[in-house]
CSV table of C-alpha atoms in Angstrom, one decimal:
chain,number,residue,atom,x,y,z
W,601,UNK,CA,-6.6,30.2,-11.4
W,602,UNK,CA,-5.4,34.3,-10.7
W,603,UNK,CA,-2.7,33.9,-9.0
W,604,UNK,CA,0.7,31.9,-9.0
W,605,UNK,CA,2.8,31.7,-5.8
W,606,UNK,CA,6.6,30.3,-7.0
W,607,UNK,CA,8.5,28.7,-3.9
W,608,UNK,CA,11.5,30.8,-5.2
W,609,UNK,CA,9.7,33.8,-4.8
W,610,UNK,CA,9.3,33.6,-0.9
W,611,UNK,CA,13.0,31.9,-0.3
W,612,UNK,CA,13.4,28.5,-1.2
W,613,UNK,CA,16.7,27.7,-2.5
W,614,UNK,CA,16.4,23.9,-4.1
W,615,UNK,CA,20.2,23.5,-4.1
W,616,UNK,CA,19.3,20.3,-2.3
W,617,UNK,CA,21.5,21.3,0.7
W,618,UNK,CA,19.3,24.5,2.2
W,619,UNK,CA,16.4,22.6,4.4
W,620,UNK,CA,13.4,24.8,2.5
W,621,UNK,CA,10.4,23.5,4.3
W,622,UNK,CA,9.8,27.0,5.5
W,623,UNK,CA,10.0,28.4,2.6
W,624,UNK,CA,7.7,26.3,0.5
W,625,UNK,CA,5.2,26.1,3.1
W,626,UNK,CA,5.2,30.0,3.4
W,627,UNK,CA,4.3,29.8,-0.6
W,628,UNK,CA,1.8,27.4,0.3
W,629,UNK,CA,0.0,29.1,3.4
W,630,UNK,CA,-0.3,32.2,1.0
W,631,UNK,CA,-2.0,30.2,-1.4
W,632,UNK,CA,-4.4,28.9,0.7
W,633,UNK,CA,-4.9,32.2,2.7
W,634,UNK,CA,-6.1,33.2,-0.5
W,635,UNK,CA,-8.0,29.8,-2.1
W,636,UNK,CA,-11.3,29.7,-2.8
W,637,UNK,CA,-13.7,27.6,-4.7
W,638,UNK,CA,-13.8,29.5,-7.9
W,639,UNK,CA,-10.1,30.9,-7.3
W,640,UNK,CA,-8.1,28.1,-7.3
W,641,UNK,CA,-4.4,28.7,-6.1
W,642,UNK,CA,-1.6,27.4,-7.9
W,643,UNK,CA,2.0,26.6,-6.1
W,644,UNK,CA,5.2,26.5,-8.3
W,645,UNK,CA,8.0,24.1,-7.4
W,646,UNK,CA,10.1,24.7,-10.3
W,647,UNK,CA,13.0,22.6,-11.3
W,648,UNK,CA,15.6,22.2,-8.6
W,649,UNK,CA,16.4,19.6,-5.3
W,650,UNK,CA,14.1,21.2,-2.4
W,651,UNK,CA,15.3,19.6,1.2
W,652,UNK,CA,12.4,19.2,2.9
W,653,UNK,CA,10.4,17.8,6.3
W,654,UNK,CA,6.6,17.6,6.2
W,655,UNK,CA,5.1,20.2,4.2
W,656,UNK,CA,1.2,20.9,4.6
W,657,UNK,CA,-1.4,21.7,1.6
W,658,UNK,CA,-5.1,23.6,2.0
W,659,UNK,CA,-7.7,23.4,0.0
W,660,UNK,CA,-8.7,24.6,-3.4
W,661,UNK,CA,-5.1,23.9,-4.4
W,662,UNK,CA,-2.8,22.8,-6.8
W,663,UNK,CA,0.7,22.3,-6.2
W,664,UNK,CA,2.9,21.4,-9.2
W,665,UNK,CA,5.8,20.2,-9.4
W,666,UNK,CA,7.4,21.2,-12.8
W,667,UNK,CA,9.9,18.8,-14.6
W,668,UNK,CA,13.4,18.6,-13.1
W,669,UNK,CA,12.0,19.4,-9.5
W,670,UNK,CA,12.9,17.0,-6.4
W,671,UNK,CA,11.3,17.3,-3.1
W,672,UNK,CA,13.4,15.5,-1.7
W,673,UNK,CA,12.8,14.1,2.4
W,674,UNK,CA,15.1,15.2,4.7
W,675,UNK,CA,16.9,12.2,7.0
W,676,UNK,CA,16.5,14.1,10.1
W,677,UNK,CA,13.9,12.5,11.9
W,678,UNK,CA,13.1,15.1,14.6
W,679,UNK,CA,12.4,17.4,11.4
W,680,UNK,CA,8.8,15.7,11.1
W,681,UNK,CA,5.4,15.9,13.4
W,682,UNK,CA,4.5,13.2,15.0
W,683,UNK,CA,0.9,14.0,14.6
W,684,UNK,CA,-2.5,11.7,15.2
W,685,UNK,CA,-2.2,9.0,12.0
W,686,UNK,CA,-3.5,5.8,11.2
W,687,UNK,CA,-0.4,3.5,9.8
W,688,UNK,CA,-0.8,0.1,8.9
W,689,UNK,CA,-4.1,-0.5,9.9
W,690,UNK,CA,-4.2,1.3,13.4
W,691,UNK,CA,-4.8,4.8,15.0
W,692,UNK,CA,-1.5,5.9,17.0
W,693,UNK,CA,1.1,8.4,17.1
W,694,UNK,CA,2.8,8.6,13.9
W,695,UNK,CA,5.0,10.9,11.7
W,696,UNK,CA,3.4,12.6,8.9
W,697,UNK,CA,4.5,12.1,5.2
W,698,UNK,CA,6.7,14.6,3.0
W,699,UNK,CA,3.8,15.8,1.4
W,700,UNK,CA,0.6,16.0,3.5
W,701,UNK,CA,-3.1,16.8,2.2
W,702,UNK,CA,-5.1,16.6,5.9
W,703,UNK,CA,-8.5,17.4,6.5
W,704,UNK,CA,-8.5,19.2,3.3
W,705,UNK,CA,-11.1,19.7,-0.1
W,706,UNK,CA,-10.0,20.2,-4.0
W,707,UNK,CA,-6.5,19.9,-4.0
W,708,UNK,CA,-4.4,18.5,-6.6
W,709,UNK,CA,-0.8,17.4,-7.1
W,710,UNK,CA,0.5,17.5,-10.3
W,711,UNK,CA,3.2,17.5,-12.8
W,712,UNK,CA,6.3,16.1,-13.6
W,713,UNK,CA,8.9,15.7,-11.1
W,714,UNK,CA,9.2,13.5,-8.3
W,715,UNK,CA,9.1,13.2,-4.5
W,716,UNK,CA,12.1,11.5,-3.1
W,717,UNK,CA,11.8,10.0,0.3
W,718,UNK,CA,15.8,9.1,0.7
W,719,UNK,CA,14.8,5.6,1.7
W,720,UNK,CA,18.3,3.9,2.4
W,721,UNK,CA,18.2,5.7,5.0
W,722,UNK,CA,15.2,4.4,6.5
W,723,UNK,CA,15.5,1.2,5.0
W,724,UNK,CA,19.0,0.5,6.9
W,725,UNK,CA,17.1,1.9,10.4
W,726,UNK,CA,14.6,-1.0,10.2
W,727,UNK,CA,16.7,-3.5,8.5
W,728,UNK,CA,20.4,-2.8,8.2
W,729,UNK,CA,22.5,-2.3,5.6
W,730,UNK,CA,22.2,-6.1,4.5
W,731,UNK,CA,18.8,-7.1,5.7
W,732,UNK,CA,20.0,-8.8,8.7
W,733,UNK,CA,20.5,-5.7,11.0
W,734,UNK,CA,19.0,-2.8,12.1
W,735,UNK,CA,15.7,-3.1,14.6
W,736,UNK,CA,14.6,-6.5,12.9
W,737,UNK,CA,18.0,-7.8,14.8
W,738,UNK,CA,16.7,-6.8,17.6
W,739,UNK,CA,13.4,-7.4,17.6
W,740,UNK,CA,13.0,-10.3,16.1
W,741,UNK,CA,15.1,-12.9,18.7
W,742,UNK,CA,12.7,-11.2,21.2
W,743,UNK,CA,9.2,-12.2,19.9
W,744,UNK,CA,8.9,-8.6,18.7
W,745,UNK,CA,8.6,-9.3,14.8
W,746,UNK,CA,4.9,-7.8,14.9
W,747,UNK,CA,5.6,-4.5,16.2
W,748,UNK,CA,9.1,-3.5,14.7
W,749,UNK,CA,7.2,-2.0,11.9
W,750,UNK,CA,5.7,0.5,13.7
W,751,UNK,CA,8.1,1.3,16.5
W,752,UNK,CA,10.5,2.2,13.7
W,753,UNK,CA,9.1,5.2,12.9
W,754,UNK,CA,9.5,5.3,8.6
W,755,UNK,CA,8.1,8.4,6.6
W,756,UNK,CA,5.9,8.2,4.2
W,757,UNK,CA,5.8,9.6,0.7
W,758,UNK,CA,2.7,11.9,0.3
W,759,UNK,CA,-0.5,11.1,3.1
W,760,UNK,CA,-4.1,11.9,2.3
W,761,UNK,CA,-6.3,11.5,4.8
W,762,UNK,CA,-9.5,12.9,6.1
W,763,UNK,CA,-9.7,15.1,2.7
W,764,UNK,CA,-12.1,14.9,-0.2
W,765,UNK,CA,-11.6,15.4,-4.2
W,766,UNK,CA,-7.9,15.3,-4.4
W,767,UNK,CA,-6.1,14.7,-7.7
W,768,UNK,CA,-2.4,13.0,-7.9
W,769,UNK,CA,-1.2,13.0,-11.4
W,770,UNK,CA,1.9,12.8,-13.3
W,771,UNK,CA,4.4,13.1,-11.2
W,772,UNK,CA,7.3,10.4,-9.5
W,773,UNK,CA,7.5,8.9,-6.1
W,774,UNK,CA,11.0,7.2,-5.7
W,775,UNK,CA,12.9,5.9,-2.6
W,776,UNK,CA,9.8,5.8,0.5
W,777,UNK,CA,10.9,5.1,3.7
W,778,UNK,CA,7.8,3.4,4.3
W,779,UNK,CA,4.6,3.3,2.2
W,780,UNK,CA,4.9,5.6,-0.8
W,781,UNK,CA,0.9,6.9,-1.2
W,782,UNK,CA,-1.4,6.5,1.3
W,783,UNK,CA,-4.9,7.8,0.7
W,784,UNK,CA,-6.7,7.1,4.2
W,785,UNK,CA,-10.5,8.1,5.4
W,786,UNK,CA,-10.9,9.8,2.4
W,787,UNK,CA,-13.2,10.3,-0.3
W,788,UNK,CA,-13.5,11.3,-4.7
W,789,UNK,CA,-9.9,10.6,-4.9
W,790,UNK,CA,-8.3,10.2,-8.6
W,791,UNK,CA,-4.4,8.7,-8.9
W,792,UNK,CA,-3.9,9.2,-12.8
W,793,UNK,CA,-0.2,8.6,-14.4
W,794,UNK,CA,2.1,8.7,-11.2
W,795,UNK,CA,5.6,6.7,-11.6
W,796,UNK,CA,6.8,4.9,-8.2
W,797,UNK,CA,10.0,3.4,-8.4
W,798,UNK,CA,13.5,2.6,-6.7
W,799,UNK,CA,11.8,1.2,-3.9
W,800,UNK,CA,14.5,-1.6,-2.4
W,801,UNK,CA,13.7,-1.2,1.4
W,802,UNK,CA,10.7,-2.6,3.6
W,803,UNK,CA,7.6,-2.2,3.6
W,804,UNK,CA,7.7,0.6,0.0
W,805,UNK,CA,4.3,-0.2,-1.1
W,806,UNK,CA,3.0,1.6,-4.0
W,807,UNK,CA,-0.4,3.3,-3.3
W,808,UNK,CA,-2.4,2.1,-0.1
W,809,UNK,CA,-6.3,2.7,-0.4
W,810,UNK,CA,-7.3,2.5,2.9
W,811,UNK,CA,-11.1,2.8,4.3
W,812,UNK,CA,-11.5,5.0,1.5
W,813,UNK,CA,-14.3,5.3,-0.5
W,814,UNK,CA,-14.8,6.4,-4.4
W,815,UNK,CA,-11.1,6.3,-5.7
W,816,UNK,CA,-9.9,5.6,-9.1
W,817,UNK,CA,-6.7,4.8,-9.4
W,818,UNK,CA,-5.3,4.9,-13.4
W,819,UNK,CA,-2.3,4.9,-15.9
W,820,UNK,CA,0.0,4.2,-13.0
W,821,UNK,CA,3.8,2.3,-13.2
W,822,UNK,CA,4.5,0.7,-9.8
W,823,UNK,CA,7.6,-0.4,-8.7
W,824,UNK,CA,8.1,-1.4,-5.5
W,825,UNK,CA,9.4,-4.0,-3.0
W,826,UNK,CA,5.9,-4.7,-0.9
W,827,UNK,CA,2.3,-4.1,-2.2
W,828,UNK,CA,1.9,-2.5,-5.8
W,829,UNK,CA,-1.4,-1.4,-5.8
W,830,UNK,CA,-3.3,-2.2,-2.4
W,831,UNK,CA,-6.7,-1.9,-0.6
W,832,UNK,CA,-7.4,-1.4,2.8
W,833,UNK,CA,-9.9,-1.8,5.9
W,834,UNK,CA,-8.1,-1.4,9.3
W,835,UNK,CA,-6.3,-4.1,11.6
W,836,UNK,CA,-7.8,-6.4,14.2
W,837,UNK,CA,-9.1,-4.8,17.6
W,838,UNK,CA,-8.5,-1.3,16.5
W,839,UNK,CA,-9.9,-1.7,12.6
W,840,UNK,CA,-13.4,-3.2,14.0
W,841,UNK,CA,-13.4,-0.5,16.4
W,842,UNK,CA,-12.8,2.0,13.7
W,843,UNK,CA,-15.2,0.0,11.5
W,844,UNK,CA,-14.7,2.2,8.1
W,845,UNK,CA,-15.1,-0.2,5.1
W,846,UNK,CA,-13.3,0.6,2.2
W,847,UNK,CA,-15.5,0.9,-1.0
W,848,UNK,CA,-16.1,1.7,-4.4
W,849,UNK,CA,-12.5,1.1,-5.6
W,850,UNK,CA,-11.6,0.7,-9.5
W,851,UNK,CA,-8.1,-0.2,-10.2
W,852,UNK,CA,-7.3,0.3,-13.8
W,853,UNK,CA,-5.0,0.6,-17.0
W,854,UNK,CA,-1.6,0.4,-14.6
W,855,UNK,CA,1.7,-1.6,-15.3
W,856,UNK,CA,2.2,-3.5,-12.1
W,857,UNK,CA,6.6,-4.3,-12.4
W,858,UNK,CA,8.4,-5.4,-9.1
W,859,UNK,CA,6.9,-6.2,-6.2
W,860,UNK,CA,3.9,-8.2,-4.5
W,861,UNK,CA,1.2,-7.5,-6.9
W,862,UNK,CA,-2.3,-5.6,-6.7
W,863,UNK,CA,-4.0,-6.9,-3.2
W,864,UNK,CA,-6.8,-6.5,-1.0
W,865,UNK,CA,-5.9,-6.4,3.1
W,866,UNK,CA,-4.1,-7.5,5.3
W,867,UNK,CA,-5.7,-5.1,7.2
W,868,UNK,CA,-9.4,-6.1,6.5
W,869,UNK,CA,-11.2,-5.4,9.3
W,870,UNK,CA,-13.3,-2.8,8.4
W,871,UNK,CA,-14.8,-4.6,5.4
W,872,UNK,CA,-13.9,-4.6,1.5
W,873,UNK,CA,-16.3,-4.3,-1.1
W,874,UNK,CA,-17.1,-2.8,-4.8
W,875,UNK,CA,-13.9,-3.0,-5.9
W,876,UNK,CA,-13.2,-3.5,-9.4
W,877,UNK,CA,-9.4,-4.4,-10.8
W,878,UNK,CA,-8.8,-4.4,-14.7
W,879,UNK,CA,-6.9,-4.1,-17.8
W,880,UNK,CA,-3.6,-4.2,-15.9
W,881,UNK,CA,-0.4,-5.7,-17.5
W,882,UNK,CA,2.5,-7.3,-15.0
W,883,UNK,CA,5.8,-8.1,-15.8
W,884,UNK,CA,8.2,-10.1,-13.5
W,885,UNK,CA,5.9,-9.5,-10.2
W,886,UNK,CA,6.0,-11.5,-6.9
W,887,UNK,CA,1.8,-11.9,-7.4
W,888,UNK,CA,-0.7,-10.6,-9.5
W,889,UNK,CA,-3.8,-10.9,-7.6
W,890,UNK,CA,-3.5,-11.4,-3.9
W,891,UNK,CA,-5.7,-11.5,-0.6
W,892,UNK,CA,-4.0,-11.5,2.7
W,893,UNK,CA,-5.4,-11.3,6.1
W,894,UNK,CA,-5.6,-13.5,9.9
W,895,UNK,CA,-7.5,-15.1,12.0
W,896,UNK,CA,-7.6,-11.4,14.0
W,897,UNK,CA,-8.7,-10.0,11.4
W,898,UNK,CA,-12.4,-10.1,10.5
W,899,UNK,CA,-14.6,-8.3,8.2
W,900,UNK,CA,-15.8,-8.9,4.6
W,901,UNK,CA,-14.2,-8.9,1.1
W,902,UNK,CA,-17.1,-8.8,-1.4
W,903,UNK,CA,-18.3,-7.8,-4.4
W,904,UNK,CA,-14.5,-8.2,-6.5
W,905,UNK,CA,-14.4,-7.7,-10.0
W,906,UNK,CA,-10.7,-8.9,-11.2
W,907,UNK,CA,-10.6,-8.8,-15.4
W,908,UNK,CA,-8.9,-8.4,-18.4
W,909,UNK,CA,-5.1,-8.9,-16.6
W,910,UNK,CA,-1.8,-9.9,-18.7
W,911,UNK,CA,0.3,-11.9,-16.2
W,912,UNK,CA,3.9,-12.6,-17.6
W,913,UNK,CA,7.0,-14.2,-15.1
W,914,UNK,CA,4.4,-13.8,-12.4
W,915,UNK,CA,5.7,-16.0,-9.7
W,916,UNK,CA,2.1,-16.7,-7.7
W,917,UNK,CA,-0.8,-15.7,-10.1
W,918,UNK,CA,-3.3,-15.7,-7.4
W,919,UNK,CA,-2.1,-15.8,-3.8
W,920,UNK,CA,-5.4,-15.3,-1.5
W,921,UNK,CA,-4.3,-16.4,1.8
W,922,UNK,CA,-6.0,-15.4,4.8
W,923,UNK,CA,-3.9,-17.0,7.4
W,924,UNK,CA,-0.8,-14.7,6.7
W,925,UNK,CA,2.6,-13.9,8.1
W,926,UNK,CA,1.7,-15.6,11.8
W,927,UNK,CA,4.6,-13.4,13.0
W,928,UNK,CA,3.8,-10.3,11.8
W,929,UNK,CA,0.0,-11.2,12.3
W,930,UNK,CA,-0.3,-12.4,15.7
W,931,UNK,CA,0.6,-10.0,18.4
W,932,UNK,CA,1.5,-11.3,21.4
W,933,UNK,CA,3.6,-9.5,24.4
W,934,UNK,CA,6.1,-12.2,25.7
W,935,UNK,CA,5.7,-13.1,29.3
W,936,UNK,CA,8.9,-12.0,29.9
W,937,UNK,CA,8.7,-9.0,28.7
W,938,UNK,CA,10.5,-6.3,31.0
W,939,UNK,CA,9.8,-2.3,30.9
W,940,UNK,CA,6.8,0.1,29.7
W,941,UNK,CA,4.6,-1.4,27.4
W,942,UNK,CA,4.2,1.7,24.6
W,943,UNK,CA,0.1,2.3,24.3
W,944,UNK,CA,0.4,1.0,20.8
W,945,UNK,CA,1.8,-2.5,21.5
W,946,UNK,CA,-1.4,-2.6,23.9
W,947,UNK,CA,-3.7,-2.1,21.0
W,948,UNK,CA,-2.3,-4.3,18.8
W,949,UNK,CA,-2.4,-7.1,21.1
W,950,UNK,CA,-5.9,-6.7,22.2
W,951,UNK,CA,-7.2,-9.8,21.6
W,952,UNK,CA,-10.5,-10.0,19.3
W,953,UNK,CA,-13.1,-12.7,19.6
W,954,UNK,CA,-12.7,-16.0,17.4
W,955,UNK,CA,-15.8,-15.7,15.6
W,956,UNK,CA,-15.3,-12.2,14.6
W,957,UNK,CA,-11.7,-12.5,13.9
W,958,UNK,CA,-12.3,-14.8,11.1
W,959,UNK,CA,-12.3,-12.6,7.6
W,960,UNK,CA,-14.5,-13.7,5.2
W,961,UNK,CA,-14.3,-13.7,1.0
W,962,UNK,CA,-17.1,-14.1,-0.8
W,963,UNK,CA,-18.7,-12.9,-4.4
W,964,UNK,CA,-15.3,-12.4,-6.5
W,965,UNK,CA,-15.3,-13.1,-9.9
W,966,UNK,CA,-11.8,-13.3,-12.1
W,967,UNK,CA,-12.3,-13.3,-15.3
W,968,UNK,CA,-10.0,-12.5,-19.2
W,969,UNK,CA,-6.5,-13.9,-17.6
W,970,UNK,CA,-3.8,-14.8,-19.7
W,971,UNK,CA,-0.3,-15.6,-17.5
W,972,UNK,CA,2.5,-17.4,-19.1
W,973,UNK,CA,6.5,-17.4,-18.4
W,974,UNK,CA,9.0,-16.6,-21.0
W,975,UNK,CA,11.4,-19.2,-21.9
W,976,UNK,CA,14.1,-18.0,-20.0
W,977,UNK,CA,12.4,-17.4,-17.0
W,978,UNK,CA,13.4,-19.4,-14.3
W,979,UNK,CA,12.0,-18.0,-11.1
W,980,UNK,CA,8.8,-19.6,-8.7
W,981,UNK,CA,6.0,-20.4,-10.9
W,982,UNK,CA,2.7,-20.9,-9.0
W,983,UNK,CA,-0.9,-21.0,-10.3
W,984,UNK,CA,-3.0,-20.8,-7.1
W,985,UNK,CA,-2.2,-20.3,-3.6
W,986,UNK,CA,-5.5,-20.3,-1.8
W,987,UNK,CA,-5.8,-21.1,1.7
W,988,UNK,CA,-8.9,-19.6,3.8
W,989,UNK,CA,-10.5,-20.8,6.9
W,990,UNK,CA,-13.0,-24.0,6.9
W,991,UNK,CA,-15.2,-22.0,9.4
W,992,UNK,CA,-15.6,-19.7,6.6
W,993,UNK,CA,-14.2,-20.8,3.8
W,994,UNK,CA,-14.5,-18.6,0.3
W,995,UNK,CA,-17.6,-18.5,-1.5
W,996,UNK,CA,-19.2,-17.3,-4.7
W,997,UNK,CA,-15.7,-17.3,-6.2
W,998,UNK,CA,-15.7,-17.2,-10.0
W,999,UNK,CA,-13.7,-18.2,-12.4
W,1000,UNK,CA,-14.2,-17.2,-16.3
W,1001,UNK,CA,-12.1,-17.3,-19.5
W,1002,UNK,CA,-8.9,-18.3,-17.8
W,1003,UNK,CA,-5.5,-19.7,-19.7
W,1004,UNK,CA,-2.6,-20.1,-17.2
W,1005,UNK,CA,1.0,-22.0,-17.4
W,1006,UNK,CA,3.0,-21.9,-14.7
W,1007,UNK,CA,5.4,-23.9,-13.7
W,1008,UNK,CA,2.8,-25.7,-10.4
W,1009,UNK,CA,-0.6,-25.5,-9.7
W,1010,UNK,CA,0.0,-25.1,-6.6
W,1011,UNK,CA,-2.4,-25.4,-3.8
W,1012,UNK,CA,-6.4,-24.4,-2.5
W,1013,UNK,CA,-7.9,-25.3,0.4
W,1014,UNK,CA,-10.6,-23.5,2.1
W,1015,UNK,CA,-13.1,-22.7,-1.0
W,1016,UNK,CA,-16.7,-23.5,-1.4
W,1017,UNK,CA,-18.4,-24.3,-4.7
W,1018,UNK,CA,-15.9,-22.9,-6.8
W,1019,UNK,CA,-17.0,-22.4,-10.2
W,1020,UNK,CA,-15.1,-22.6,-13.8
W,1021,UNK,CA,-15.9,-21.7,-17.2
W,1022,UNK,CA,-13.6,-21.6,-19.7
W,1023,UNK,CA,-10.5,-21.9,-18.1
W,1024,UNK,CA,-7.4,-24.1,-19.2
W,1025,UNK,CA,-4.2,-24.4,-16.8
W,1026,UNK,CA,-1.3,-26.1,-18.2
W,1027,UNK,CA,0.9,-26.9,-15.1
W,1028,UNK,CA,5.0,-28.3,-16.4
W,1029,UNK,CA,5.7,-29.9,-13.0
W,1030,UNK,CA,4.8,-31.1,-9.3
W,1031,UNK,CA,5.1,-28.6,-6.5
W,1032,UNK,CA,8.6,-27.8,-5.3
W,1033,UNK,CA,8.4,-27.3,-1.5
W,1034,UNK,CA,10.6,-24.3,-1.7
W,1035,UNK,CA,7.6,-22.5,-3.0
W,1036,UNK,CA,5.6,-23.3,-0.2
W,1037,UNK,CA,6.9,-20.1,1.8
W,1038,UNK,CA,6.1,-16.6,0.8
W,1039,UNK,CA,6.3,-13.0,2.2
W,1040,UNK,CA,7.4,-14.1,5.6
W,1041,UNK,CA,10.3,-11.7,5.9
């Protein structure tokens, strides 16, 4: 690296009240105006609280974020682009993240402070300030449920996309509006050491791999309230017209803490496959391995290596249900619907046909799992929820060197010569139907 460029240096004033977007991205077009492949630039945010909207990096790049320094989201929504995007599982109009790597090469992000997406803000847009409100109250009544995600409009945390050998390492990501990494048709991409966290609201998943391929993701804590870890394909109509598997994924060395576990989908249609997930340790998570996907779905999950994975209060160890969330899932414009119909409602609803909707699992092997409950634990305790299709039902589905107790076994329907070796389940008591319903909010 020969030169530094310092955010202070070309007016940014991280009082955390002065909106510095111009500033920083100044530092950052000067950088890149001067990048190359054997001069690699190097942006400064030292310590302070830098108000921000979108800010855009280039290539051959580094941009660090030095302890004690907070790019922190503005809450003025006109503030970001709405730019082409792909957002939960389908091209549209979309605002851009806080920090944006787009169409870019070599670029890292790196050091120790924190981006901070002011997510009550957001949060209380889509759902109120108690969880009954906001557009969910008014969507919802209306047969709406499957859209209100992406009509509400919730920025994102730092977006890759189109871009290849990009590092992310060290730093936080607290308080997302919406999803808090999203690596998307992308390519050599390394997550080492990142810290999410304080993520209450909707929809604050952790790091989204989506039709990606080549990514190693390592050494992270996730905290969240939606999917920790997850890997992605594209949804329904749009995702098999997009057709971009997601592949060669290894998910590894990370402490998965709140929220709905490490999970493939449900936005499969694209296709799933070499995708390893090991040596992770969970504490008090919703699931620890999941699938999730519908009948609109298609495309394959294959190839899964799950191993070596410390499961303790887990409340469904393995939750691989490919019929899920019918509201959300199934996207239907009511009859009586009145006024424009946006373009993206109309893409979402395009209906796909049955034997191609139906996603198929097969060659996944789970083996080295140890999940047990502390004694004072007293939440949902659920070995297997498996429910696939009997068109297609799960095959080549391994099980090796297995010890579980949980609370129920639970329930599996859908699964073709399953195989077990070595594994012992000690299950305390029948089902409780209470546990029957998950993730339907």
């Amino acid at each position: 690296m020969n030169v530094v460029y310092n955010v202070r240096d070309y007016g940014a004033a991280g009082d955390g009240r002065t909106l510095d977007t111009a500033a920083i991205q100044a530092a950052i077009d000067a950088a890149g105006a001067q990048a190359s492949r054997e001069n690699k630039s190097l942006v400064i945010l030292p310590e302070g609280t830098y108000l921000t909207s979108s800010l855009f990096l280039k290539s051959h790049m580094e941009f660090r974020m030095e302890r004690g320094a907070v790019l922190l989201g503005t809450t003025e929504e006109e503030a970001y682009p709405i730019l082409p995007n792909r957002v939960a599982g389908i091209e549209m109009e979309w605002p851009v993240g806080i920090l944006n790597i787009l169409g870019q090469q070599d670029v890292a992000v790196t050091g120790e402070g924190m981006i901070d997406g002011q997510g009550p803000y957001w949060w209380n847009k889509y759902w109120g300030e108690d969880g009954t409100g906001g557009m969910r109250r008014e969507y919802d009544p209306r047969g709406l449920r499957w859209c209100v995600d992406y009509d509400c409009r919730r920025v994102r945390n730092l977006v890759v996309m189109e871009s290849q050998k990009i590092e992310l390492k060290g730093f936080g990501s607290v308080r997302s509006g919406f999803w808090n990494i999203h690596v998307c048709y992308s390519e050599q991409v390394h997550v080492d050491g990142l810290w999410i966290r304080d993520n209450a609201g909707p929809s604050t998943d952790g790091i989204d791999i989506d039709s990606s391929r080549n990514v190693l993701v390592e050494n992270c804590r996730v905290a969240c309230n939606d999917d920790s870890i997850c890997v992605k394909s594209g949804r329904d109509a749009d995702g098999l017209r997009v057709n971009r598997v997601c592949e060669d994924v290894v998910i590894q060395n990370c402490e998965i803490l709140t929220g709905c576990g490490v999970t493939l989908g449900s936005e499969t249609s694209g296709g799933i496959r070499n995708v390893t997930i090991r040596n992770l340790k969970y504490h008090n998570t919703d699931c620890g391995f999941r699938i999730k996907s519908a009948r609109t779905r298609g495309g394959v999950m294959e190839d899964i290596l799950v191993e070596n994975l410390d499961m303790v209060n887990v409340h469904y160890i393995f939750n691989l249900c490919l019929n899920w969330h019918p509201a959300y899932s199934y996207c239907r414009i009511p009859e009586d619907y009145t006024g424009e119909i946006p373009k993206h409602w109309k893409v979402l609803a395009e209906q796909v046909p049955e034997e191609q909707g139906i996603p198929q699992v097969k060659n996944l092997t789970i083996r080295n799992i140890n999940a047990w409950n502390e004694p004072d634990y007293k939440g949902p305790s659920r070995a297997f929820e498996i429910d696939a299709f009997p068109e297609k039902p799960m095959t080549g589905i391994r099980l090796e060197h297995v010890k579980i107790q949980a609370g129920e076994f639970g329930r599996v329907s859908g699964v073709k010569d399953w195989q077990w070796e070595d594994v012992n389940i000690s299950i305390a008591h029948r089902n409780e139907e209470a546990n029957d319903v998950y993730d339907v909010r």
